[in-house]
PDB file of C-alpha atoms in Angstrom:
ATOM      1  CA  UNK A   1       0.000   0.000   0.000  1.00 94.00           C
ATOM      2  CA  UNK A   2       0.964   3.139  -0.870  1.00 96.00           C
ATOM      3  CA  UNK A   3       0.732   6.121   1.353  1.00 97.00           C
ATOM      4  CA  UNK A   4       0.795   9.394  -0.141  1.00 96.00           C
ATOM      5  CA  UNK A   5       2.266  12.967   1.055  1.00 96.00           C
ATOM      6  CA  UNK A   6       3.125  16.099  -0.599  1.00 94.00           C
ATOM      7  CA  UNK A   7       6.828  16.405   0.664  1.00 93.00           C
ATOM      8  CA  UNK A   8       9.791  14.460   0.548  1.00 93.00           C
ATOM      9  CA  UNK A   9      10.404  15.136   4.888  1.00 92.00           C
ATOM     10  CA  UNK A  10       6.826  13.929   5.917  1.00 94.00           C
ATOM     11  CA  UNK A  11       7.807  10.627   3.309  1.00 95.00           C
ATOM     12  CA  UNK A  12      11.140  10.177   5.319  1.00 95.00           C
ATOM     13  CA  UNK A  13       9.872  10.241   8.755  1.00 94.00           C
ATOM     14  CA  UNK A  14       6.971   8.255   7.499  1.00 96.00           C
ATOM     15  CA  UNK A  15       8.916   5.546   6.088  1.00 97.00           C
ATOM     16  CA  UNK A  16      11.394   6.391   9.298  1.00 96.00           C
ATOM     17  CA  UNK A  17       8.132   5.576  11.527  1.00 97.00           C
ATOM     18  CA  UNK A  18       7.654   2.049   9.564  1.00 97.00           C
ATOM     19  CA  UNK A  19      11.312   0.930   9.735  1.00 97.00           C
ATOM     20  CA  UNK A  20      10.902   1.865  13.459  1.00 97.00           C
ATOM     21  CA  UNK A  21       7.799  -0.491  13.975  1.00 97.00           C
ATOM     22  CA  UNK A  22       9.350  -2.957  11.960  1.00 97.00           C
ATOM     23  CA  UNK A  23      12.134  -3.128  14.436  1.00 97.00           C
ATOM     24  CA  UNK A  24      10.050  -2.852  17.501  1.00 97.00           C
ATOM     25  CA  UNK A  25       7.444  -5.929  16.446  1.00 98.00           C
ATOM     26  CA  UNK A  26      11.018  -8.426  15.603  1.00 97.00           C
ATOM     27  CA  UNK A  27      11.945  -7.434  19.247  1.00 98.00           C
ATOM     28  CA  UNK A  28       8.469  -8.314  20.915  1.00 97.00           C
ATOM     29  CA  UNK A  29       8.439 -11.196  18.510  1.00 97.00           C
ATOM     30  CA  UNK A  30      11.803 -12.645  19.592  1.00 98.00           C
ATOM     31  CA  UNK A  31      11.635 -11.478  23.561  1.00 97.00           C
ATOM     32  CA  UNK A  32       7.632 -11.522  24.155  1.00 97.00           C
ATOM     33  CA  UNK A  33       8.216  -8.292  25.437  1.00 96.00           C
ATOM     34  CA  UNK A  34       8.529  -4.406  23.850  1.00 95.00           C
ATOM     35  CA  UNK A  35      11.981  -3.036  24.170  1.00 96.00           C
ATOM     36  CA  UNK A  36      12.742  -0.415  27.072  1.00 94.00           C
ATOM     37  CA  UNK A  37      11.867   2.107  24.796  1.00 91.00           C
ATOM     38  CA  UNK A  38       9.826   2.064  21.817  1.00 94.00           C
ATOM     39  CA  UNK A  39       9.667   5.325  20.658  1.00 93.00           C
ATOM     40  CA  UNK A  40      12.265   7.531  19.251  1.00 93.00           C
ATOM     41  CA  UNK A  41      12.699  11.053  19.978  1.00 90.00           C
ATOM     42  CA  UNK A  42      12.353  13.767  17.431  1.00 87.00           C
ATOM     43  CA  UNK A  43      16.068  14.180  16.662  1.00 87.00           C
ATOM     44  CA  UNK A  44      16.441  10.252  15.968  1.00 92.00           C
ATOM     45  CA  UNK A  45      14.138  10.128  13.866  1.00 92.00           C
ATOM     46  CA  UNK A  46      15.227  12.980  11.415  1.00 89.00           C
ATOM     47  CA  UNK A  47      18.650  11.886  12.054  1.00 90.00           C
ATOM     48  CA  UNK A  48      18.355   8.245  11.202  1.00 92.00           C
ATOM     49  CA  UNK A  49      16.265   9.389   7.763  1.00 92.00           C
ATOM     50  CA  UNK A  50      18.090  12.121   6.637  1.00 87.00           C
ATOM     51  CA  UNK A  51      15.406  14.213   6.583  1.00 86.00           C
ATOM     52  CA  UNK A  52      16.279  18.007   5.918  1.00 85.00           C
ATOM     53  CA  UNK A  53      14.486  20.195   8.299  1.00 77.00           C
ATOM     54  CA  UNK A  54      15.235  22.512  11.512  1.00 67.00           C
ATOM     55  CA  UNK A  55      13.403  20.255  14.760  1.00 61.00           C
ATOM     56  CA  UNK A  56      11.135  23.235  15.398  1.00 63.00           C
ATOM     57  CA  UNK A  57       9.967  21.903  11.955  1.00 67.00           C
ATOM     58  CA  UNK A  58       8.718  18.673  12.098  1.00 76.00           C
ATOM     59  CA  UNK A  59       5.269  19.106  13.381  1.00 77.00           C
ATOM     60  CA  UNK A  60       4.068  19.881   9.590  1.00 83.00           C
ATOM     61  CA  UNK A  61       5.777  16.969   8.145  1.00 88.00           C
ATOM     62  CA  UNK A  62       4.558  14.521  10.649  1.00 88.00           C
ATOM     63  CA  UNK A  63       1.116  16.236  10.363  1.00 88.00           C
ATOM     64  CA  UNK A  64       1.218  14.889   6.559  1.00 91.00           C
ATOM     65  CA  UNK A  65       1.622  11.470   7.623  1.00 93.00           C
ATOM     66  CA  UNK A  66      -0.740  11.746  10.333  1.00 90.00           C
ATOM     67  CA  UNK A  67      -2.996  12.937   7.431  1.00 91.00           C
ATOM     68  CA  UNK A  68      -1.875  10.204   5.126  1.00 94.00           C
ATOM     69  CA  UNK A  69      -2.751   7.529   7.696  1.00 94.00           C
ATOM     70  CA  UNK A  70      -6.493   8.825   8.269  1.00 91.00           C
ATOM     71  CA  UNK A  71      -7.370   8.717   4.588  1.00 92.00           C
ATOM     72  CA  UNK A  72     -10.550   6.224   4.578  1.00 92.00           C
ATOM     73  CA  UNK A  73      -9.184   3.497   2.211  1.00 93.00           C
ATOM     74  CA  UNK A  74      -6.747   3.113   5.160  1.00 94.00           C
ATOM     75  CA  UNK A  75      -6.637   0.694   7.849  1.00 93.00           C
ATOM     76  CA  UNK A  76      -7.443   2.110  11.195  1.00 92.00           C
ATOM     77  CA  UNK A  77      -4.773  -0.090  12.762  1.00 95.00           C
ATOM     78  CA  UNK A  78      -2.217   2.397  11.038  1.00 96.00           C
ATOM     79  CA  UNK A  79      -3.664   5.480  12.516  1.00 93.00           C
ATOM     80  CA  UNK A  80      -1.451   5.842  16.010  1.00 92.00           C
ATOM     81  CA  UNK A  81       1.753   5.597  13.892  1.00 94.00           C
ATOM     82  CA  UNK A  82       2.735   9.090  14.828  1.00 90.00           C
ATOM     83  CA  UNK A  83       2.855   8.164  18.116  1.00 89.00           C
ATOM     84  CA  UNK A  84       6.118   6.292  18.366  1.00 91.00           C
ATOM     85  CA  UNK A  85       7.711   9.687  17.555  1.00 88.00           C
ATOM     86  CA  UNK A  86       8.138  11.896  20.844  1.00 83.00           C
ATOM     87  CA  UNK A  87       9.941  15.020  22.269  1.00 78.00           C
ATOM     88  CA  UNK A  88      12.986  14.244  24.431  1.00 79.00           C
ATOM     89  CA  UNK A  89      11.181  14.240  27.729  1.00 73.00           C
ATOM     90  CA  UNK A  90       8.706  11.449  26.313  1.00 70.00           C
ATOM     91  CA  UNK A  91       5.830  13.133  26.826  1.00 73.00           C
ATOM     92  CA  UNK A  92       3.091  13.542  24.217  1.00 71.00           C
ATOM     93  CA  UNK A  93       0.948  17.097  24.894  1.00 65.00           C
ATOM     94  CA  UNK A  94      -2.346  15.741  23.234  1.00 61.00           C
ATOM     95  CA  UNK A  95      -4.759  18.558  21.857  1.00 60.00           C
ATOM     96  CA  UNK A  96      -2.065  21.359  22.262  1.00 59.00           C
ATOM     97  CA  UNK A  97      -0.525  23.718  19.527  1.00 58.00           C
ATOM     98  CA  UNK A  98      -1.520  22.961  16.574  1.00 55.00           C
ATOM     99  CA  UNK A  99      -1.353  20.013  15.580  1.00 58.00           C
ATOM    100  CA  UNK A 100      -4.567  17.584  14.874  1.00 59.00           C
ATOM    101  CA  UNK A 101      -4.151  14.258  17.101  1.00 71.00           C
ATOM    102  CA  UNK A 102      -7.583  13.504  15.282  1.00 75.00           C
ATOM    103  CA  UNK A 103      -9.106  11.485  18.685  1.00 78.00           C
ATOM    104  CA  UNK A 104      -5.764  10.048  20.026  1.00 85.00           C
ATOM    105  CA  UNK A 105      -5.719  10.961  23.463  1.00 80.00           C
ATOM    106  CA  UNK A 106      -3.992   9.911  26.552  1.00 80.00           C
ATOM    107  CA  UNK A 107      -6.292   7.805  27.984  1.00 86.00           C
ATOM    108  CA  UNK A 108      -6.912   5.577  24.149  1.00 88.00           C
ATOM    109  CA  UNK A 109      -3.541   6.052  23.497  1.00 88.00           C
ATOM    110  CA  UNK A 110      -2.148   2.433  24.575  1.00 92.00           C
ATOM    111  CA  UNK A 111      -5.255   1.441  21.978  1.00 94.00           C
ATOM    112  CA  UNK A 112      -3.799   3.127  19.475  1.00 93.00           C
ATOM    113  CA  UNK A 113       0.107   1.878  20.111  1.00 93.00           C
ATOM    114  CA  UNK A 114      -1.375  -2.156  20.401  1.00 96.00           C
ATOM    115  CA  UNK A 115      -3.502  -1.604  16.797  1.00 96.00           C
ATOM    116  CA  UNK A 116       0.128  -0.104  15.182  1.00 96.00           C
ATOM    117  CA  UNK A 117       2.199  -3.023  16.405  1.00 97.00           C
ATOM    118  CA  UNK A 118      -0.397  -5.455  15.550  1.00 97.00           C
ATOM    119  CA  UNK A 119      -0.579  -4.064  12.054  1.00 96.00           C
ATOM    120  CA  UNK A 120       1.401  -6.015   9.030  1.00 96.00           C
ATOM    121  CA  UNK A 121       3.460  -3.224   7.650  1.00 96.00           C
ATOM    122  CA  UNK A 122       5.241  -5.045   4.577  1.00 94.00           C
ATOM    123  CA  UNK A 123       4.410  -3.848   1.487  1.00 95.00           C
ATOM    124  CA  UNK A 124       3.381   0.058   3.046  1.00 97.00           C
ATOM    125  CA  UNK A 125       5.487   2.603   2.333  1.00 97.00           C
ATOM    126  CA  UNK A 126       5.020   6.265   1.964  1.00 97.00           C
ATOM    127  CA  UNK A 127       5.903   7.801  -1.145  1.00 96.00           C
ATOM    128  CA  UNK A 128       5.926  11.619  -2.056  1.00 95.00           C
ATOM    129  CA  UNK A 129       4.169  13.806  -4.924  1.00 92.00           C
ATOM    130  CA  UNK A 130       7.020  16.541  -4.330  1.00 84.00           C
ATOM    131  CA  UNK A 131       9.345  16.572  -6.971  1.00 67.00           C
ATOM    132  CA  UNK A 132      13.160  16.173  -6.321  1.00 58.00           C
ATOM    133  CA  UNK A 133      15.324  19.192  -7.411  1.00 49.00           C
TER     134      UNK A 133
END
């Protein structure tokens, strides 16, 4: 499945996001258990993607995939991918600034993060409608 986004960022961290989950569902696979951390912070994330943008800057890319993963032909298992991204201090603020959490919340949040790693991600991949220069 193809997921669509305008820019090449939001189809970095997207794919980033995916690579992550892969990763995270061999550990629980192999250990029964989810790593000590599961989530990457912001700068990992752009870092291990090579993603081009300042960190005050990632909200809007990330909103794209967020975007991407609540189109209707999508499954609803994929919609709390976003949320194995966080800020350094691990905390999510839900509902503030202005971004759209579109329902994810903290109290259906561990809903959310047990539909993404239950979801089969091969064959999903994001892919961009920005062209390279």
């Amino acid at each position: 499945m193809k997921l669509r986004v305008r820019t090449r960022n939001a189809m970095l961290l997207g794919n980033g996001l995916i690579a992550h989950i892969r990763k995270v569902q061999e550990y629980r696979s192999k250990h029964g258990k989810l790593p000590a951390h599961p989530y990457l912070t912001y700068t990992q994330l752009v870092e291990q993607t090579g993603a081009k943008l300042a960190m005050v800057g990632i909200g809007n890319p990330l909103d794209e995939v967020m975007t991407a993963v609540h189109e209707p032909s999508v499954s609803e298992k994929m919609r709390g991918l976003t949320i194995f991204v966080r800020p350094k201090n691990g905390e999510i603020a839900y509902g503030t600034g202005n971004h759209d959490w579109r329902g994810i919340n903290a109290k259906n949040v561990m809903h959310y993060r047990k539909d993404v790693l239950d979801q089969d991600w091969t064959d999903v991949a994001f892919t961009s409608t920005e062209h390279a220069d």
